[in-house]
Coordinates of C-alpha atoms in Angstrom, one line a residue:
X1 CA 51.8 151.8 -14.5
X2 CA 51.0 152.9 -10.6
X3 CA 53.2 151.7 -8.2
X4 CA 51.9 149.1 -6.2
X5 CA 53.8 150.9 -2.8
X6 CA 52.3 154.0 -1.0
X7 CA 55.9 154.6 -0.5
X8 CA 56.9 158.1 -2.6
X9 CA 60.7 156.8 -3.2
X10 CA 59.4 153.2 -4.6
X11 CA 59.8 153.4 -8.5
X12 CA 57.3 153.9 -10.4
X13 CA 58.0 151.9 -13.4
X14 CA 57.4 147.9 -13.4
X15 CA 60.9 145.9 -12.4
X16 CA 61.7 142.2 -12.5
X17 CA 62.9 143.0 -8.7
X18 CA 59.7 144.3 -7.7
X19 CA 58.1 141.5 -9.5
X20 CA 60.3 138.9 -7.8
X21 CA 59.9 140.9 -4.3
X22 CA 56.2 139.9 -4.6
X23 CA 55.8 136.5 -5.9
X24 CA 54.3 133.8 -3.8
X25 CA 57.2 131.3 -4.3
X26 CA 59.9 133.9 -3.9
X27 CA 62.5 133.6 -1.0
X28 CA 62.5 137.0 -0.8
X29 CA 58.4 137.8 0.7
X30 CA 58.5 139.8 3.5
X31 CA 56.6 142.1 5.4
X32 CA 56.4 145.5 3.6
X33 CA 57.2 147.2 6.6
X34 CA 60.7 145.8 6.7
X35 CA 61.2 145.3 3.4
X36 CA 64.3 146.6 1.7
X37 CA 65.4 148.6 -1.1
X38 CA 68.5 148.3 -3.2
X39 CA 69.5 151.7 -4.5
X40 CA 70.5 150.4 -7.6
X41 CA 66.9 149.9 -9.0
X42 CA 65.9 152.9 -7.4
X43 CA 68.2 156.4 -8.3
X44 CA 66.2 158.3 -5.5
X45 CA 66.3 155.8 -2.7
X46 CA 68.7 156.5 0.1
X47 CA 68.7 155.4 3.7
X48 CA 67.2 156.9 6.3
X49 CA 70.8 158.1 7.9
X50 CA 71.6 159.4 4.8
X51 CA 68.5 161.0 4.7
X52 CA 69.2 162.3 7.8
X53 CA 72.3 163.4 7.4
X54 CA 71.3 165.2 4.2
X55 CA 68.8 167.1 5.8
X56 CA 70.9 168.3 8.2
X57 CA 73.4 169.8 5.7
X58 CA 70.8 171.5 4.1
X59 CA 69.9 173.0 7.1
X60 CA 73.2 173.8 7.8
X61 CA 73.5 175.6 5.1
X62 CA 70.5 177.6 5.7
X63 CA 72.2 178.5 8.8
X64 CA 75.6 179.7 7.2
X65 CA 73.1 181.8 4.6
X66 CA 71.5 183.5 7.5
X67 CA 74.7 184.2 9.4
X68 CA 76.3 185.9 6.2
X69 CA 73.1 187.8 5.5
X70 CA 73.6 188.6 9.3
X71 CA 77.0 189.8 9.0
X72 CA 77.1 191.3 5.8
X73 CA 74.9 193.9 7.8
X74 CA 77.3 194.4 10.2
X75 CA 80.5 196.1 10.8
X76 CA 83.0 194.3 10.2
X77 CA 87.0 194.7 11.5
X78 CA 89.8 192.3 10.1
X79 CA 91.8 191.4 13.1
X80 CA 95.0 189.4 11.1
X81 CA 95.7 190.7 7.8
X82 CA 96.0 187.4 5.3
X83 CA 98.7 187.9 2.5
X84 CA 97.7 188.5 -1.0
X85 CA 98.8 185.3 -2.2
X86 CA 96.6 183.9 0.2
X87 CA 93.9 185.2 -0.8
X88 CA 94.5 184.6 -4.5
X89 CA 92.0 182.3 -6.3
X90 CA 95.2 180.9 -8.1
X91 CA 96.5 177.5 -7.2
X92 CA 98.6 177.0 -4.4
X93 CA 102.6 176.6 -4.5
X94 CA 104.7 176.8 -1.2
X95 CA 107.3 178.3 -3.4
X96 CA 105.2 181.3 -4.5
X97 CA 104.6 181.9 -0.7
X98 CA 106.7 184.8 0.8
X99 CA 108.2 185.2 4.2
X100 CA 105.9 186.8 5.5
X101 CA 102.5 184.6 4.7
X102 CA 105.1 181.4 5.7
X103 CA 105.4 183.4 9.2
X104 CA 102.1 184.2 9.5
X105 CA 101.0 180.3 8.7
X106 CA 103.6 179.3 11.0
X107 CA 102.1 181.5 13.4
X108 CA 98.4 179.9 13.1
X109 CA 100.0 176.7 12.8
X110 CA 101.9 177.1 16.5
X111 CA 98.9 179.4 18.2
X112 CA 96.3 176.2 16.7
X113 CA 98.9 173.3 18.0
X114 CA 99.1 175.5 21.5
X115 CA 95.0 175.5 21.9
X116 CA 95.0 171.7 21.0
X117 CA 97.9 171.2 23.5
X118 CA 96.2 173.4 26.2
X119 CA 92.8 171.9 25.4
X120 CA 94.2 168.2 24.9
X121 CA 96.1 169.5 28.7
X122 CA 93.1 170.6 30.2
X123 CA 90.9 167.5 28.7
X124 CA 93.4 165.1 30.3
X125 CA 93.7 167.2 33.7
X126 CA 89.4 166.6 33.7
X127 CA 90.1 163.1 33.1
X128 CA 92.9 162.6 35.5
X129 CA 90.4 164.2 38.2
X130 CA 87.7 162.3 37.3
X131 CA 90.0 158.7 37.8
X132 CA 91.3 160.0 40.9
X133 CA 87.5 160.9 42.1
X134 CA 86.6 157.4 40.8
X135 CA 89.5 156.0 41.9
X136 CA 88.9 157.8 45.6
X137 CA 85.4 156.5 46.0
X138 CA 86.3 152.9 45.2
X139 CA 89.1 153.2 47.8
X140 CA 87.0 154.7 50.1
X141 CA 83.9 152.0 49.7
X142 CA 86.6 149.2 49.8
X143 CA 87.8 150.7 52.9
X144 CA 84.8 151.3 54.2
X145 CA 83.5 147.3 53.7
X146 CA 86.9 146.7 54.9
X147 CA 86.1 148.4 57.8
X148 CA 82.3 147.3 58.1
X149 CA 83.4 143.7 58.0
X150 CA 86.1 144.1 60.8
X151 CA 83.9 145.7 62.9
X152 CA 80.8 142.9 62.2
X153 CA 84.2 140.9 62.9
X154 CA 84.8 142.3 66.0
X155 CA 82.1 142.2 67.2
X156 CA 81.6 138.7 66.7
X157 CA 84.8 137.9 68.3
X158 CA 83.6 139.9 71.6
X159 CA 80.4 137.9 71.7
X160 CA 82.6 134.9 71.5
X161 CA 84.7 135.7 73.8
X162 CA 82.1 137.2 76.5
X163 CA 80.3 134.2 76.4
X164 CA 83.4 131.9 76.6
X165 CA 84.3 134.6 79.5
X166 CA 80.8 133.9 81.3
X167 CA 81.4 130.2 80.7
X168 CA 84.6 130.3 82.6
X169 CA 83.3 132.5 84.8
X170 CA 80.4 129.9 85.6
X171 CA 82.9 127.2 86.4
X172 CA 85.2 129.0 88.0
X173 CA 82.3 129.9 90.6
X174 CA 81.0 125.9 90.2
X175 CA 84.5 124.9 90.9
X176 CA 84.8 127.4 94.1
X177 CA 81.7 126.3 95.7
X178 CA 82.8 122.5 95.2
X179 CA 86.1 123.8 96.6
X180 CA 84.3 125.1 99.5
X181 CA 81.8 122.0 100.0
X182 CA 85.4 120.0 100.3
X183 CA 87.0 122.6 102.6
X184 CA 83.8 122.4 104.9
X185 CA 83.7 118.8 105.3
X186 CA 87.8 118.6 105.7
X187 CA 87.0 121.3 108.7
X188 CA 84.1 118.8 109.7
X189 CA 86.3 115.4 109.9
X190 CA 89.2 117.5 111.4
X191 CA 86.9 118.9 114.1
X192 CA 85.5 115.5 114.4
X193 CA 89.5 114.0 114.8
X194 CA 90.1 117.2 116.8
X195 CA 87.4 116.1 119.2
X196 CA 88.5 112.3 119.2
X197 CA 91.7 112.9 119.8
X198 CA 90.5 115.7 123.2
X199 CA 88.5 112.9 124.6
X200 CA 91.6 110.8 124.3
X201 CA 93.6 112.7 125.8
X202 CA 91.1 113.7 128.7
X203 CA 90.6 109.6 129.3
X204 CA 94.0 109.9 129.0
X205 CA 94.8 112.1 131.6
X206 CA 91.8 111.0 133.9
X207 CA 93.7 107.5 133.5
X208 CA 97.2 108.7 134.8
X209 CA 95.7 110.6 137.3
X210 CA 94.0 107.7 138.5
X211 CA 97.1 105.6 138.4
X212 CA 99.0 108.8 140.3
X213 CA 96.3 108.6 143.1
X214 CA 96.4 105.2 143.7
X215 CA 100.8 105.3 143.3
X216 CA 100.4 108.9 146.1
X217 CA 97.5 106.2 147.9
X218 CA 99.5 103.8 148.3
X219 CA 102.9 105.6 149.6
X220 CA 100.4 107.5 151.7
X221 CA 99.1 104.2 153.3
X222 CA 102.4 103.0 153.8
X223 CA 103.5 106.1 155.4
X224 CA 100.5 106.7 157.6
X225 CA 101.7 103.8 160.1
X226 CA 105.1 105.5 160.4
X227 CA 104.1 108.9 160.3
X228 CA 101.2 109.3 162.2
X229 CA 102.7 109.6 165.6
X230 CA 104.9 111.9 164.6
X231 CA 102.4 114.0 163.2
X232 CA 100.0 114.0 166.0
X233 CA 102.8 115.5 167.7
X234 CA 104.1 118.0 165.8
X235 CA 100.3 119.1 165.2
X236 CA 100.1 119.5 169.2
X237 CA 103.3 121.2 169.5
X238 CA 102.5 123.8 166.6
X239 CA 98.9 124.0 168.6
X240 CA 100.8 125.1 171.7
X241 CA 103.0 127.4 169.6
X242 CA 99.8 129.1 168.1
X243 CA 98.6 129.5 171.9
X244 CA 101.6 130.7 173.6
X245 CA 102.0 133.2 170.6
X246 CA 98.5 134.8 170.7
X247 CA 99.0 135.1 174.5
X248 CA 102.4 136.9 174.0
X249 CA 101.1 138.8 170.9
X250 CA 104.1 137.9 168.7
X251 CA 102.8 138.3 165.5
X252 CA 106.4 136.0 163.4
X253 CA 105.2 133.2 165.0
X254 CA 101.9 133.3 164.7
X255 CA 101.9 134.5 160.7
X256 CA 104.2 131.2 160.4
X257 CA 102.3 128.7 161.9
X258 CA 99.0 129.8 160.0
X259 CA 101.4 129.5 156.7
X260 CA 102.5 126.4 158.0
X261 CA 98.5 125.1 158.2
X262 CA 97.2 126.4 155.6
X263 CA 100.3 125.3 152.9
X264 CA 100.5 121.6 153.5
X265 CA 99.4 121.1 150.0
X266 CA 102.2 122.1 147.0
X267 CA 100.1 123.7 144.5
X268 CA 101.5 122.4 140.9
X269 CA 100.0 125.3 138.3
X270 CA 101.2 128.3 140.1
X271 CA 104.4 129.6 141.4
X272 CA 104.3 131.5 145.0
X273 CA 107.0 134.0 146.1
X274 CA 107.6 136.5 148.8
X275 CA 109.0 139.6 147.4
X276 CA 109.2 143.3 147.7
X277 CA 111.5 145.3 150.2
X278 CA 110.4 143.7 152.9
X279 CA 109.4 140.6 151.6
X280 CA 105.6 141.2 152.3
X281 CA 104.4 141.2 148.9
X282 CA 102.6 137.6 147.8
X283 CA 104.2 137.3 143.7
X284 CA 101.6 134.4 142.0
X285 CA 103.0 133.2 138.7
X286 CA 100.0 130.9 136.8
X287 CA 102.5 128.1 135.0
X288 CA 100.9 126.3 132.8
X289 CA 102.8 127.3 129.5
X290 CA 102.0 124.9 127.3
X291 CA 98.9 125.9 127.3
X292 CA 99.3 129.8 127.3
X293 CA 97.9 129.5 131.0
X294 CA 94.6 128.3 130.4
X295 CA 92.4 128.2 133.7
X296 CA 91.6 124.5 134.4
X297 CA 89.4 124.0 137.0
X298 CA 92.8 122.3 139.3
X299 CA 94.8 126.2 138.6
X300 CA 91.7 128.1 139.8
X301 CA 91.1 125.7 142.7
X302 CA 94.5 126.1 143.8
X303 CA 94.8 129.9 142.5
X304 CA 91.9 130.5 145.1
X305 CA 92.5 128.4 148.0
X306 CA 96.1 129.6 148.1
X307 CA 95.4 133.3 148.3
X308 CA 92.3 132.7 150.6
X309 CA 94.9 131.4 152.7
X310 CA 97.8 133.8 152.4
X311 CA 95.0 137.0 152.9
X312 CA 94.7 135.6 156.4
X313 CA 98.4 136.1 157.0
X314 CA 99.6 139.4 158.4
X315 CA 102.9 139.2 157.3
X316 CA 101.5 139.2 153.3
X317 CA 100.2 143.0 152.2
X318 CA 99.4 142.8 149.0
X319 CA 99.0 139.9 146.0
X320 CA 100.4 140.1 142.5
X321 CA 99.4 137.7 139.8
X322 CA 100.8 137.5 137.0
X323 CA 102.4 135.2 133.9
X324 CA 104.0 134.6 131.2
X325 CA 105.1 137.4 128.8
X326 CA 103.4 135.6 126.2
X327 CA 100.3 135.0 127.7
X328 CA 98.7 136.2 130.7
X329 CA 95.8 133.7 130.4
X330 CA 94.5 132.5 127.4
X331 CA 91.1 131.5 128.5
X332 CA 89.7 128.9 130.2
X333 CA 90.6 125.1 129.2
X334 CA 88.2 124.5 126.3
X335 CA 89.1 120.7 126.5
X336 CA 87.6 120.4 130.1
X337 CA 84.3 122.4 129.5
X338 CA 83.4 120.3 125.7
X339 CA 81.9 117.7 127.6
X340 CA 80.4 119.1 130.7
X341 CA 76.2 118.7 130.3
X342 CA 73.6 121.2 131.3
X343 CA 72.6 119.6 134.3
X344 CA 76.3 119.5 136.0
X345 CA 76.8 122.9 134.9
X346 CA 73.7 124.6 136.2
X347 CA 73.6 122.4 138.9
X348 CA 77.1 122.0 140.2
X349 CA 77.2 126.2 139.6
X350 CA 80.3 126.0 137.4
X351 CA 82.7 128.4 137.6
X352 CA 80.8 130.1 140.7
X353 CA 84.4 129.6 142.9
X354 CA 85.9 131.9 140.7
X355 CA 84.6 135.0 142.3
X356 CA 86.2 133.8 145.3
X357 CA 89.1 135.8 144.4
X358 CA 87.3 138.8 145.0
X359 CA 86.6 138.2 148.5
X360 CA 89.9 139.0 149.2
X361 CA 90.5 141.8 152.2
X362 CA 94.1 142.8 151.1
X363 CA 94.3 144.3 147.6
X364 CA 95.6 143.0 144.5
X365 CA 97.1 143.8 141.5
X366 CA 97.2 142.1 138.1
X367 CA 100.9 142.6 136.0
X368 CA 99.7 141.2 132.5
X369 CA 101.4 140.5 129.8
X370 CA 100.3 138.8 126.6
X371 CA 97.2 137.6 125.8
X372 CA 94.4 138.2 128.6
X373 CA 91.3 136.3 126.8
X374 CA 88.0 135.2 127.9
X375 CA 88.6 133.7 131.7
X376 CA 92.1 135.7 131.8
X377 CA 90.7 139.2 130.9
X378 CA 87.7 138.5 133.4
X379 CA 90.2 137.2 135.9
X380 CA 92.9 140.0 135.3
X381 CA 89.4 142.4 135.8
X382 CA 88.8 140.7 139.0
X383 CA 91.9 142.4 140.9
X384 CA 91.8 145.8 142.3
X385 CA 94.6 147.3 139.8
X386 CA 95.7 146.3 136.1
X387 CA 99.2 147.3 134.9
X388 CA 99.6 146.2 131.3
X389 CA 103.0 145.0 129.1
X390 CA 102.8 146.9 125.4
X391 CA 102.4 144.0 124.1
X392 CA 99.2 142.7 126.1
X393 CA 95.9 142.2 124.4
X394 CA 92.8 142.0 126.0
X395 CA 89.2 140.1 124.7
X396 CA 86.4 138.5 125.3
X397 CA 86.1 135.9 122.2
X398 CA 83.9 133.3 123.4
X399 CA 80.9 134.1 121.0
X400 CA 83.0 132.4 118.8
X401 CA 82.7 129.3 120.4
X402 CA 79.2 129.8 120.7
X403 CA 79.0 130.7 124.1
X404 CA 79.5 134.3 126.1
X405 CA 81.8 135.0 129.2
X406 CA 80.4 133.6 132.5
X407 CA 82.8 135.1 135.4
X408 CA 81.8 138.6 135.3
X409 CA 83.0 139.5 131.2
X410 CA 80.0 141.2 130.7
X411 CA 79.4 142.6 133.9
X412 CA 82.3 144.4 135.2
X413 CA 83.5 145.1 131.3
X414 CA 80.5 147.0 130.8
X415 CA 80.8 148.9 134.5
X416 CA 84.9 149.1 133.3
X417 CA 84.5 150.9 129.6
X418 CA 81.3 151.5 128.8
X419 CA 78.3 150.1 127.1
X420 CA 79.3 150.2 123.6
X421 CA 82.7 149.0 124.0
X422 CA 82.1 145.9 126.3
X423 CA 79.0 145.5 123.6
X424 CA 81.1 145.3 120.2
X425 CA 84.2 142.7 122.3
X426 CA 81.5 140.6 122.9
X427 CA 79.6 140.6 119.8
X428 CA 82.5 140.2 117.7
X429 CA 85.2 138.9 119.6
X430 CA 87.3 141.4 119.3
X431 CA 90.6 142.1 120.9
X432 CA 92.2 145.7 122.4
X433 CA 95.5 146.1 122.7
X434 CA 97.0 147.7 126.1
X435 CA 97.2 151.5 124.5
X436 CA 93.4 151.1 124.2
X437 CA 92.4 149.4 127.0
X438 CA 94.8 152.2 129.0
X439 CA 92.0 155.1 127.1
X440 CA 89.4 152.7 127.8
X441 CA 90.3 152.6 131.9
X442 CA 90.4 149.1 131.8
X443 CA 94.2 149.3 132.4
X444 CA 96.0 151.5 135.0
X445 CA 99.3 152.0 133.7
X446 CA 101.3 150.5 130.0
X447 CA 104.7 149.6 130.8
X448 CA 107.6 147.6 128.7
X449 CA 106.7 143.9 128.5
X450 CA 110.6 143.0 130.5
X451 CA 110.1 145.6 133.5
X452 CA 106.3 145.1 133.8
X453 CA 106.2 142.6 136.8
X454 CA 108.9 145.2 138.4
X455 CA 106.7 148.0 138.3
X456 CA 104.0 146.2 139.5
X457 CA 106.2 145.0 142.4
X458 CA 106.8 148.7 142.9
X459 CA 103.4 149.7 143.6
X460 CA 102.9 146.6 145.7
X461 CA 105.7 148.0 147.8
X462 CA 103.9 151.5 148.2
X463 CA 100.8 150.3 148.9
X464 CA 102.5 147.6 151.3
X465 CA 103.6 150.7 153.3
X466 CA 100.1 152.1 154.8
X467 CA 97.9 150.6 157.7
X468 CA 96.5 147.1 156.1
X469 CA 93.8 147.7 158.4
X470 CA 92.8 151.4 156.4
X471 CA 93.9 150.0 153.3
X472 CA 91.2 147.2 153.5
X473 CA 88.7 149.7 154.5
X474 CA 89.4 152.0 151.3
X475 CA 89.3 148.9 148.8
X476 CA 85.5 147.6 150.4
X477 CA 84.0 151.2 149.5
X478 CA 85.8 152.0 146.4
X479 CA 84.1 148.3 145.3
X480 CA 80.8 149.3 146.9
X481 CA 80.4 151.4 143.9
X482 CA 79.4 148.8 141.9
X483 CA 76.8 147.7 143.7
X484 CA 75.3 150.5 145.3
X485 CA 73.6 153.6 144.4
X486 CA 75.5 156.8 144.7
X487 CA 73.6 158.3 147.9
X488 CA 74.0 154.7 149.1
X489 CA 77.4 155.0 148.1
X490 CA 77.6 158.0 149.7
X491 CA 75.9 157.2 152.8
X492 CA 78.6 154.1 152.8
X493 CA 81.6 155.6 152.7
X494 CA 80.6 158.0 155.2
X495 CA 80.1 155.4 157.5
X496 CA 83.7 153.5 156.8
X497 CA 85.2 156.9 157.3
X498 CA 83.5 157.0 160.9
X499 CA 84.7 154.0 161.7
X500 CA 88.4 155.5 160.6
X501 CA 87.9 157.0 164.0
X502 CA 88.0 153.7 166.1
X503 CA 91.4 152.6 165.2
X504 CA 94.4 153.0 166.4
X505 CA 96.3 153.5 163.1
X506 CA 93.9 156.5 162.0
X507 CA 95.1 158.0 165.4
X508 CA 98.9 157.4 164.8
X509 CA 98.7 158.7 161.4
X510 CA 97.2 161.8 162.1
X511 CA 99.9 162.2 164.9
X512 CA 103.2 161.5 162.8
X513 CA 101.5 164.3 160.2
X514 CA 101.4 166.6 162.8
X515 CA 105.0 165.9 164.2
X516 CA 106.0 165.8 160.4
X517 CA 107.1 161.7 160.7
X518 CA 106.4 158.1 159.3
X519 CA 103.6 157.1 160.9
X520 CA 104.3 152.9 162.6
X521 CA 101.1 150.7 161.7
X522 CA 99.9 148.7 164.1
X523 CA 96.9 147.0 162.2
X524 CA 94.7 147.5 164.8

């Protein structure tokens, strides 16, 4: 019978198997494809591995075939020499071996158990590198997502923290300007209490020197009946002293009753004393300490009056003013000028008296000491010389009261030091201190704060020696040039010098030169 299968390894004789394999109602219809085979109906079936593998022996020994036709062509050499009972077809017996095939088996027993060992060695030295390798490269990418997810960590924690930084940083600078806004208006209410508490004090003041005038009013009234006699008298007698003096030409008596005159009022804010060798140097002292010496308009006013009057005196040469060796004068009064208005102050010409000091015929020298600010530096500038304490500071801060010097700071300043210098004391406020006021030429001489007034005294002295007459003739033209020109300055002092000629003291002076003496003044 033909075989139903294309397949050549399908039997080719009928089988109940074959039969069942392709009955309708068998359990066992499936595709022929995948269909299988059982080798016991079927002597030359075999697998497809086994197949396979059978193949592959075959070829195999095809190969062996070829490699021993190879060789038997060849040369061949016999490197070991295998015993003769080795190579016996008989059967094998350990106790037909002899020493020498057991040694050589030994032999190729050890050498194959060394190549296993060396190759088993050199398998597990491949291995171990390979694990560490692995092993390195896993560290190595754990490490590195270690690493990553610090960094991405880091990172994070910086943006935190900058922006918690900027945060605080936000509210530090909101909580700064709110500190500020506070500190402003504290400065506001205590400027405002500052000023309430000035005008209280000025009413104040105004109120007990109200009650003082009408207390010194009233004592005056009651003394005017008793007095006034006596008074009228003594007035005519002095009158007849004056009289009989200028008609006799002595000059004690005369100098005395003009002090007399001209001193009925006690000043109360400055000191006068006679000093010097012969006691014809006019020491002013401002006293007003509490207030470092502030110029009020009553210490001017007196300041003024008093050394208009003493500059009329013969028997006064020269003027020193001076005061405190913490504070030569620390300004003018601030209290006193808050409430002056415009139109009193234009119109009254405030502080125009001032310059009255500078009218002065008989030199005058300023010993300071301490802080010369504002009205004190421009008064300390209105005297002929300036010897400074180490410890005196000079300035001219009223632009930070919102207002600039107004007896002579920027004028004679700027005539004094320069331009630039009397510019940036102004502008800013600034102070100098005596060293650079001295390399300035603001200031004369820099002496120690406790001998200052001495020193000054000193020079008082020396200048208290020459002809009062020359002496006032020098001090007009050295002051001329500030005002004039210099070929009017020139044309000036050529003219004072002339008039040298028309006094007696130019005369004796030239005469006790030549007979190698002191000259004697006469003033005349």
């Amino acid at each position: 019978l033909m075989s139903r299968s294309p397949s050549p390894y399908y039997p080719r004789s009928r089988s109940r198997s074959r039969d069942r394999y392709y009955s309708k109602h068998s359990s066992y219809k499936r595709d022929r494809k995948h269909r299988r085979r059982s080798p016991s109906y079927d002597k030359n079936y075999s697998y497809e591995s086994s197949r396979k593998r059978s193949t592959t022996k075959k070829e195999c020994k095809k190969v062996d075939v070829s490699v021993s036709t190879c060789n038997e062509s060849l040369p061949t050499t016999t490197l070991v020499q295998i015993p003769l009972e080795l190579q016996l077809d008989a059967e094998f017996n350990i106790s037909n071996i002899s020493e020498g095939a057991k040694k050589w088996m030994e032999e190729q027993i050890n050498e194959r158990l060394r190549k296993k060992e060396e190759e088993m060695e050199a398998s597990l030295q491949q291995r171990i590198q390979k694990s560490k390798q692995i092993i390195e490269e896993q560290v190595r990418s754990q490490i590195q997502m270690e690493l990553q997810t610090e960094h991405n960590h880091i990172k994070v924690l910086e943006e935190e923290t900058k922006k918690r930084c900027e945060k605080l940083e936000n509210d530090i600078k909101l909580k700064m300007a709110q500190l500020e806004e506070e500190k402003l208006k504290m400065k506001a209410e205590r400027l405002e209490m500052l000023n309430a508490k000035g005008k209280f004090e000025m009413e104040r003041a105004q109120m007990l020197k109200e009650q003082k005038s009408r207390e010194q009013t009233e004592k005056d009234n009651k003394l005017f009946n008793y007095c006034h006699l006596i008074n009228v008298s003594i007035f005519y007698i002095i009158t007849s002293m004056f009289r009989i003096a200028s008609f006799a030409g002595n000059s004690i008596i005369r100098n005395n009753c003009i002090r007399y005159l001209n001193t009925i009022a006690k000043p109360e804010m400055i000191k006068i004393d006679m000093v010097g060798t012969k006691n014809n140097v006019a020491l002013i002292t401002l006293n007003r300490p509490k207030a470092l010496n502030a110029l009020c308009a009553q210490l001017m006013t007196e300041l003024t009056q008093n050394m208009l009057t003493l500059d009329k005196d013969d028997s006064v040469n020269v003027f020193v003013i001076t005061g405190s060796e913490k504070a030569f004068a620390a300004g003018a009064d601030i209290k006193e000028m808050i409430e002056q208005p415009f139109a009193k102050v234009y119109g009254g010409n405030f502080l125009k008296f001032w310059s009255d000091a500078t009218k002065l015929k008989k030199p005058v020298i300023a010993a300071v000491n301490g802080y010369a600010l504002g009205g004190g530096c421009e008064l300390a500038m209105m005297c002929d010389i300036i010897y400074a304490g180490e410890n005196a500071k000079f300035g001219q801060p009223e632009i930070n009261i919102g207002t600039i010097p107004g007896a002579g700071g920027t004028q004679r300043l700027t005539r004094t030091v320069g331009k630039s210098l009397s510019m940036e004391m102004s502008l800013t406020g600034n102070m100098i201190t005596a060293k650079e006021a001295k390399e300035a030429g603001l200031v004369s001489k820099v002496f120690p704060p406790n001998t200052l007034v001495d020193e000054a005294i000193k020079l008082a002295d020396k200048i208290a020696e020459q002809s009062p007459l020359i002496v006032s003739m020098a001090k007009e033209a050295v002051n001329k040039a500030y005002e004039l020109t210099l070929s009017e300055g020139l044309e000036f002092e050529r003219r004072v010098f002339h008039s040298t000629f028309a006094t007696k003291d130019r005369k004796e002076g030239m005469t006790a030169f030549a007979e190698k003496r002191k000259p004697k003044w006469s003033n005349e």
